[in-house]
GROMACS .gro file of C-alpha atoms in nm:
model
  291
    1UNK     CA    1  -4.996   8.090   9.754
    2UNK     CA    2  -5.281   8.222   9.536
    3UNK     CA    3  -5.529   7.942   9.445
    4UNK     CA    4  -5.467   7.970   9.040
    5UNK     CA    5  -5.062   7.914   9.128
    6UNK     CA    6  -5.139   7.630   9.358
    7UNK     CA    7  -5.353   7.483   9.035
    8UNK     CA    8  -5.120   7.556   8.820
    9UNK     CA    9  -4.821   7.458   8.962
   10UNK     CA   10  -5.051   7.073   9.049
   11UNK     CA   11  -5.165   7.021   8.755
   12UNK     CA   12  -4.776   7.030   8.627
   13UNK     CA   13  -4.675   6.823   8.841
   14UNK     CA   14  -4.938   6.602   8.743
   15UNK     CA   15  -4.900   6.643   8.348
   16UNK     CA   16  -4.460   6.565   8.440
   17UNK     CA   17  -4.536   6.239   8.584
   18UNK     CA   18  -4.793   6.142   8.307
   19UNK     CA   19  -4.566   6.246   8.087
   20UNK     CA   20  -4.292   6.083   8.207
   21UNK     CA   21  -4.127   6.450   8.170
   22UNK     CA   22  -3.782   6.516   8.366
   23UNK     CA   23  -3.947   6.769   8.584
   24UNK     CA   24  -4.140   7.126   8.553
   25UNK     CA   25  -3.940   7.430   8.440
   26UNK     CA   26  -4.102   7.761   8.631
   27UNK     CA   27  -4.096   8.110   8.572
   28UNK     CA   28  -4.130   8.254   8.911
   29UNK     CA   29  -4.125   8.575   8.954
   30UNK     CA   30  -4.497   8.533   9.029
   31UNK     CA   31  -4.420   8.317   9.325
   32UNK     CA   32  -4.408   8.488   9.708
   33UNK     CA   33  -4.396   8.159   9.911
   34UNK     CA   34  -4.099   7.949   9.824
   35UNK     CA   35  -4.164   7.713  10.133
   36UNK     CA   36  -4.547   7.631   9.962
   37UNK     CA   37  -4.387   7.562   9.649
   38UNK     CA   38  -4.108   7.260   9.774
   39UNK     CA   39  -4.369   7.108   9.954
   40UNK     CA   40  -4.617   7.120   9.647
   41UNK     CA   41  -4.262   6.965   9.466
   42UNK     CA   42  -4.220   6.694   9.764
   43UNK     CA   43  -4.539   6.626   9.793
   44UNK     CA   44  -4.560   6.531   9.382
   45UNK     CA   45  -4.204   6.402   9.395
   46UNK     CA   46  -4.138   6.630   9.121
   47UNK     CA   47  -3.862   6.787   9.002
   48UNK     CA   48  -3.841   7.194   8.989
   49UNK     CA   49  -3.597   7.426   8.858
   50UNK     CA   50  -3.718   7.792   8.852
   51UNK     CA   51  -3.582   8.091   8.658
   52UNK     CA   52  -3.616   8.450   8.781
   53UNK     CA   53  -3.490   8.768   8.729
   54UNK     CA   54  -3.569   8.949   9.016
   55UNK     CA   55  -3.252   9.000   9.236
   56UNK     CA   56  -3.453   8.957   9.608
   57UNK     CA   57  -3.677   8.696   9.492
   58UNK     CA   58  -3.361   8.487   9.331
   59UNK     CA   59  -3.187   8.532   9.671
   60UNK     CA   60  -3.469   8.404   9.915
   61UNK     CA   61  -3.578   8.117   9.674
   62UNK     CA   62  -3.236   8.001   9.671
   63UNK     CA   63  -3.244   7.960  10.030
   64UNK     CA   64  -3.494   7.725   9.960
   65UNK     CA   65  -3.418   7.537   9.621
   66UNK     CA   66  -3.118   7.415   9.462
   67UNK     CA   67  -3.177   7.483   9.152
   68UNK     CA   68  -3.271   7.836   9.046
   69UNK     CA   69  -3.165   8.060   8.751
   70UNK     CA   70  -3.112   8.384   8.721
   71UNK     CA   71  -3.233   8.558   8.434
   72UNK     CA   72  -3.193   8.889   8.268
   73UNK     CA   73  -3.434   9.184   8.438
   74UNK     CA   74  -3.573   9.309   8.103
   75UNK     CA   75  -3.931   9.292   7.995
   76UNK     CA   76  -4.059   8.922   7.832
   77UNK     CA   77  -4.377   8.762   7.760
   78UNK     CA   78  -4.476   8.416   7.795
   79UNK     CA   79  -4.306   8.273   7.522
   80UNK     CA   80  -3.966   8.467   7.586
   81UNK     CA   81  -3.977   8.373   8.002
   82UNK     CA   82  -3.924   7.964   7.878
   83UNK     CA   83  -3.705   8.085   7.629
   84UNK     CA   84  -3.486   8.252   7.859
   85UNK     CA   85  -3.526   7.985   8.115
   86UNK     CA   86  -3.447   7.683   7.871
   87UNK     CA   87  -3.124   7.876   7.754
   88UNK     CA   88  -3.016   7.963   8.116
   89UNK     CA   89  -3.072   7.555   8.209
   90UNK     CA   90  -2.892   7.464   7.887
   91UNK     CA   91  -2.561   7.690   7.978
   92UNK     CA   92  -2.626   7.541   8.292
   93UNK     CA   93  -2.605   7.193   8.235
   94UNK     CA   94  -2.943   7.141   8.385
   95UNK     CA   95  -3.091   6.992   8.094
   96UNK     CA   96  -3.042   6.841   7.750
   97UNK     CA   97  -3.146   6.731   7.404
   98UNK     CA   98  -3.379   6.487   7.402
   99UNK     CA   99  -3.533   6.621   7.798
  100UNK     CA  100  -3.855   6.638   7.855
  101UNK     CA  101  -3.954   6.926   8.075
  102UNK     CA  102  -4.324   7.086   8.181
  103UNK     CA  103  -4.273   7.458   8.130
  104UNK     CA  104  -4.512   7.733   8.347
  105UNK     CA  105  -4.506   8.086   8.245
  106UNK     CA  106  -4.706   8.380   8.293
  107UNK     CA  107  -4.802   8.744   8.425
  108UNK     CA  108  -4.538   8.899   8.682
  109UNK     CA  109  -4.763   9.212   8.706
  110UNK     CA  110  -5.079   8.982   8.790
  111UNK     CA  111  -4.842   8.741   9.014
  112UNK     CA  112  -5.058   8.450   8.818
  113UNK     CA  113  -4.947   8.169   8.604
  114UNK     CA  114  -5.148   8.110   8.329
  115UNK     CA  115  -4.943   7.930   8.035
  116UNK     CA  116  -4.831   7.546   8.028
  117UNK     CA  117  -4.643   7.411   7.776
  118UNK     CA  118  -4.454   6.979   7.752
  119UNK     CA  119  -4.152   7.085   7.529
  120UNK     CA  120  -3.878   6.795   7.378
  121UNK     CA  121  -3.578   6.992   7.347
  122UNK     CA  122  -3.436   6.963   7.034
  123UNK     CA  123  -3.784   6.902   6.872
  124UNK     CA  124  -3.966   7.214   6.933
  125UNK     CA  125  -3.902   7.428   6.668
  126UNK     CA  126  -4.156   7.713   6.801
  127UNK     CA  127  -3.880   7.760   7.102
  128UNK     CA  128  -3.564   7.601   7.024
  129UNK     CA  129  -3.508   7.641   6.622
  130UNK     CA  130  -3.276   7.382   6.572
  131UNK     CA  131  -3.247   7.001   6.669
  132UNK     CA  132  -2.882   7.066   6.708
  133UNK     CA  133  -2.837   7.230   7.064
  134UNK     CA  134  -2.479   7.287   7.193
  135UNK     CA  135  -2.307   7.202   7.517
  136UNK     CA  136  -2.267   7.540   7.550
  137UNK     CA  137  -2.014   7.485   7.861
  138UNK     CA  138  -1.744   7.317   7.606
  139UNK     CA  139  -1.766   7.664   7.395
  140UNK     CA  140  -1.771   7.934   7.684
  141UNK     CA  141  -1.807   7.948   8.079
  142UNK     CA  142  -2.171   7.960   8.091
  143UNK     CA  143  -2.109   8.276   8.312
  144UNK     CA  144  -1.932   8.449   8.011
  145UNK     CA  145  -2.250   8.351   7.807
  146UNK     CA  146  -2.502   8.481   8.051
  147UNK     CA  147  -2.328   8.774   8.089
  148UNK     CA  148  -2.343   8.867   7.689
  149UNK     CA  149  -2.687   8.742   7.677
  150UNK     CA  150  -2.808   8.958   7.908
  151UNK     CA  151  -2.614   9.238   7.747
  152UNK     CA  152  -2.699   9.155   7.418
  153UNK     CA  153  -3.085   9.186   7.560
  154UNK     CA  154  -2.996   9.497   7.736
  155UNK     CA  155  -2.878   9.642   7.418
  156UNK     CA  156  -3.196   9.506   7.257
  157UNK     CA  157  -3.463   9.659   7.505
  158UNK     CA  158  -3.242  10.034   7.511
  159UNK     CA  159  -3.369  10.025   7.146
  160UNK     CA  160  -3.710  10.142   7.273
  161UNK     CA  161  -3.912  10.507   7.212
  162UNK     CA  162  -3.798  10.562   6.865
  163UNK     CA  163  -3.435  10.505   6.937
  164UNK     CA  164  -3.274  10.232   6.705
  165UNK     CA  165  -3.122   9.919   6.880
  166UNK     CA  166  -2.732   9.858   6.867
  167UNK     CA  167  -2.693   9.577   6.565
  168UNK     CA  168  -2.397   9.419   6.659
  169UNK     CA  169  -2.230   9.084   6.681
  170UNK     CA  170  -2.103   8.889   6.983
  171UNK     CA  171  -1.882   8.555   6.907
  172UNK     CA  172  -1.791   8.347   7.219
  173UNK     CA  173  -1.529   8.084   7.206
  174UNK     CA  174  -1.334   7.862   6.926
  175UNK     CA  175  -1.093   8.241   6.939
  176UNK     CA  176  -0.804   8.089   6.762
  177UNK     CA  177  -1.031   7.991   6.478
  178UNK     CA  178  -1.214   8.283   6.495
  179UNK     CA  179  -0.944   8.517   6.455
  180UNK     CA  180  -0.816   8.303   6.181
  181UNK     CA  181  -1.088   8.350   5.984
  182UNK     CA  182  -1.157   8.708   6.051
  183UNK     CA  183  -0.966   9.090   6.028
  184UNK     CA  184  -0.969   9.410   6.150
  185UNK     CA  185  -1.226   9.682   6.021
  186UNK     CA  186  -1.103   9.923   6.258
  187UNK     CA  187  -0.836  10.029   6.481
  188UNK     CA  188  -0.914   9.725   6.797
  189UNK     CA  189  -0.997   9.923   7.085
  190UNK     CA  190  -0.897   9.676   7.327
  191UNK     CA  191  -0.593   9.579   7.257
  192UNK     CA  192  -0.247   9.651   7.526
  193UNK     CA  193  -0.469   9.677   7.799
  194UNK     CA  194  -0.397   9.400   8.036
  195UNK     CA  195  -0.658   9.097   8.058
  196UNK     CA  196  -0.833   9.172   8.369
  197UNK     CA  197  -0.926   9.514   8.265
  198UNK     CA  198  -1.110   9.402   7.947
  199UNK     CA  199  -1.262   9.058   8.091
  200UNK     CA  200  -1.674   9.102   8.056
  201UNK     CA  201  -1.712   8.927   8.384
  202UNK     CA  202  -1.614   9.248   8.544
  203UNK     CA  203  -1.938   9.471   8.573
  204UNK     CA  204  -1.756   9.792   8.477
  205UNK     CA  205  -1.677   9.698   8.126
  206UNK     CA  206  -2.053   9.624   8.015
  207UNK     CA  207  -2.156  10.022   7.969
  208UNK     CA  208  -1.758  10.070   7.745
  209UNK     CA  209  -1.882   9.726   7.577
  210UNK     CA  210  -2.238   9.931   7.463
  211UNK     CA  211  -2.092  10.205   7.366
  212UNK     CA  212  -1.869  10.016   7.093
  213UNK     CA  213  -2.117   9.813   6.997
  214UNK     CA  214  -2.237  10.130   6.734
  215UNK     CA  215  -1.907  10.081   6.564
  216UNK     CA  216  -1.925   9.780   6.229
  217UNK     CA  217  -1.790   9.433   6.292
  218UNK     CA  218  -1.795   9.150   6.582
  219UNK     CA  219  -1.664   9.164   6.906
  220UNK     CA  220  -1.428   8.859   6.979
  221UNK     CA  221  -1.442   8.668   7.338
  222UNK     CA  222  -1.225   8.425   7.462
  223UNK     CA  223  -1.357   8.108   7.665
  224UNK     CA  224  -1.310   8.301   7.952
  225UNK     CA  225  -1.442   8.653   7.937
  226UNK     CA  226  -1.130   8.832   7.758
  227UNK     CA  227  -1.235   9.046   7.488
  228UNK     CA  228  -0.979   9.023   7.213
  229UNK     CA  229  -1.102   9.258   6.987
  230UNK     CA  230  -1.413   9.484   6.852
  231UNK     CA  231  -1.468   9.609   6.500
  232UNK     CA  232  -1.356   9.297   6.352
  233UNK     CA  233  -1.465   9.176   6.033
  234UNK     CA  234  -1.581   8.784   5.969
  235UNK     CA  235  -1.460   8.646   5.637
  236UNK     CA  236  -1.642   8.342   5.663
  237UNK     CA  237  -1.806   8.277   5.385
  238UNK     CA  238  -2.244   8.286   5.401
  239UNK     CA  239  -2.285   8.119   5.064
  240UNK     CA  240  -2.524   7.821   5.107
  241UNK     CA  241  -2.617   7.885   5.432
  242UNK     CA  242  -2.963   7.865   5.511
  243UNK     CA  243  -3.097   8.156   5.726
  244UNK     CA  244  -3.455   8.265   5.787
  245UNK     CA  245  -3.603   8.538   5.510
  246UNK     CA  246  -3.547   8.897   5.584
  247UNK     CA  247  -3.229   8.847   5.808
  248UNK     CA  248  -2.938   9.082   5.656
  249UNK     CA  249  -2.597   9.024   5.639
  250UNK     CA  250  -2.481   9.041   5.977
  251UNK     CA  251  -2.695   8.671   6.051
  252UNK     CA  252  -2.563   8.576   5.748
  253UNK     CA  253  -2.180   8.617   5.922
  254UNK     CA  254  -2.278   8.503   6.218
  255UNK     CA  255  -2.412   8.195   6.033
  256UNK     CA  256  -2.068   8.171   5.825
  257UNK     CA  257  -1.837   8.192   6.137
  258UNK     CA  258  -2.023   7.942   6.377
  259UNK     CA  259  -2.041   7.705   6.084
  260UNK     CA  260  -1.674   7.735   6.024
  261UNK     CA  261  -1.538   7.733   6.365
  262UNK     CA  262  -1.746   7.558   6.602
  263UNK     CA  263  -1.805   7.897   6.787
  264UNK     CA  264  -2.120   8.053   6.931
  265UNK     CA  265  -2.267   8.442   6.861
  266UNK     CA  266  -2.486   8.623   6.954
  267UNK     CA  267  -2.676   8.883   6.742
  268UNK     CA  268  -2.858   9.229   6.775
  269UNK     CA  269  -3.069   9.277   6.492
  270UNK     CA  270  -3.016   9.680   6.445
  271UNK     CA  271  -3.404   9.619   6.250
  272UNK     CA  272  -3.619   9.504   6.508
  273UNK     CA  273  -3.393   9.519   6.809
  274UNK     CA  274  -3.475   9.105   6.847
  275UNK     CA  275  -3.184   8.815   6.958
  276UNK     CA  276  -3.107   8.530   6.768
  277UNK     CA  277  -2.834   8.256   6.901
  278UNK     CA  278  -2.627   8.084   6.614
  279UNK     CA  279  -2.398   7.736   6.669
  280UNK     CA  280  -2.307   7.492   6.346
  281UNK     CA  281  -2.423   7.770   6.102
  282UNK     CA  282  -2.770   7.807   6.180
  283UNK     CA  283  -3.032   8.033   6.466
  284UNK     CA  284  -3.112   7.789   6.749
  285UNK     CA  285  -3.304   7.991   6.950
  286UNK     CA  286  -3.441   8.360   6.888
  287UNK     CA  287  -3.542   8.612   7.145
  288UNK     CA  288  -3.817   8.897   7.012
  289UNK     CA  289  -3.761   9.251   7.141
  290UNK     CA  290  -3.932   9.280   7.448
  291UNK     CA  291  -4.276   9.333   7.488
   0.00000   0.00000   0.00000
């Protein structure tokens, strides 16, 4: 293990205990011996849960660790790698509000860690904008969620060279309520074909997803994967809802709906191509385009 890892990955370990953290939270992509890494863990008697997005290195770590996330293979900085790798642990069930966690980050390219961060969910408003963070298994299977997340990120990075993201609108779970309080803008493309043909779990439907996504109003997904519709309008009212300045109206119904219905969405700002999660009416965590 390259020395600055090995110092890096200590003086976590260290800063968890003093801390009387739950553990250290690693992106580690940068990481090529997984063996060197539990022993650092055993040795510290810390706790470890890495997130990484490349497909061989989540496959040998996981012969190794119990705990590792996979996370979606676009391009992130510092900053976006814990982001990714707190939401992943939250849909997860991994960790909670009020957890403590030490969080390492840094430089796939360079293989080195260089950024530490001690981050109370639910209090750091930097990472996680709201105290108010959802058991996001009682909305949606936390596969169904990782699988639009990734899409929606997907659809964020495609924006790239000059072309103009996808804005669009994913709402996950609460469906009853959410159709209740919604209508069709256009003709729903989705609708007579049988469920398994139009579940997002199944791989094949992501690039039909994309390709809808240019059309106005929310897609609707049950608990489970099922897309119910696309095109759909939200009626739920965004009047004193408080969103950050300069997001449109499409936060602004994503806002309305969550607030209404207890649902989760997901959002593709068509502007700057970035992510922002709502639950209970307001963002609680936002992604930036990636670098």
């Amino acid at each position: 293990m390259k020395q600055q890892n090995r110092i890096m990955l200590e003086t976590a370990c260290a800063i968890a205990k003093k801390t009387h953290s739950k553990g250290v939270l690693l992106y580690a992509d940068m990481i090529e011996d997984y063996e060197a890494l539990a022993k650092i863990g055993q040795e510290k008697q810390v706790d470890l849960i890495l997130a990484i997005k490349d497909e061989a290195s989540f496959q040998d770590a996981s012969e190794v660790f119990n705990k590792v996330l996979r996370i979606p293979d676009v391009p992130l900085g510092r900053i976006n790698q814990i982001k990714m790798a707190i939401i992943q642990a939250l849909s997860k069930g991994l960790v909670k509000k009020g957890d403590k966690w030490v969080c390492l980050s840094g430089i796939p390219q360079t293989k080195a860690l260089d950024n530490l961060l001690v981050l109370e969910f639910g209090k750091e408003f930097e990472i996680i904008s709201s105290p108010d963070l959802p058991v996001i298994s009682e909305i949606v299977m936390p596969e169904v969620f990782d699988t639009l997340l990734t899409l929606a990120l997907e659809l964020s990075s495609e924006g790239k060279e000059g072309r103009k993201p996808a804005g669009t609108i994913f709402v996950l779970g609460k469906h009853e309520e959410v159709l209740k309080f919604s209508h069709p803008m256009v003709i729903n493309p989705f609708r007579g074909y049988p469920e398994e043909e139009r579940n997002i779990l199944d791989y094949r439907l992501k690039e039909t997803v994309k390709e809808f996504s240019s059309i106005d109003g929310a897609f609707i997904f049950r608990e489970d994967g099922v897309i119910l519709a696309a095109g759909r309008h939200l009626d739920a009212s965004g009047e004193n809802i408080e969103i950050p300045l300069g997001l449109g109206s499409r936060h602004r119904a994503a806002a309305g709906i969550t607030r209404l219905t207890d649902a989760m969405a997901i959002v593709i700002s068509e502007e700057t191509g970035g992510v922002r999660i709502f639950h209970h009416g307001k963002v609680f965590m936002e992604i930036e385009k990636g670098e």
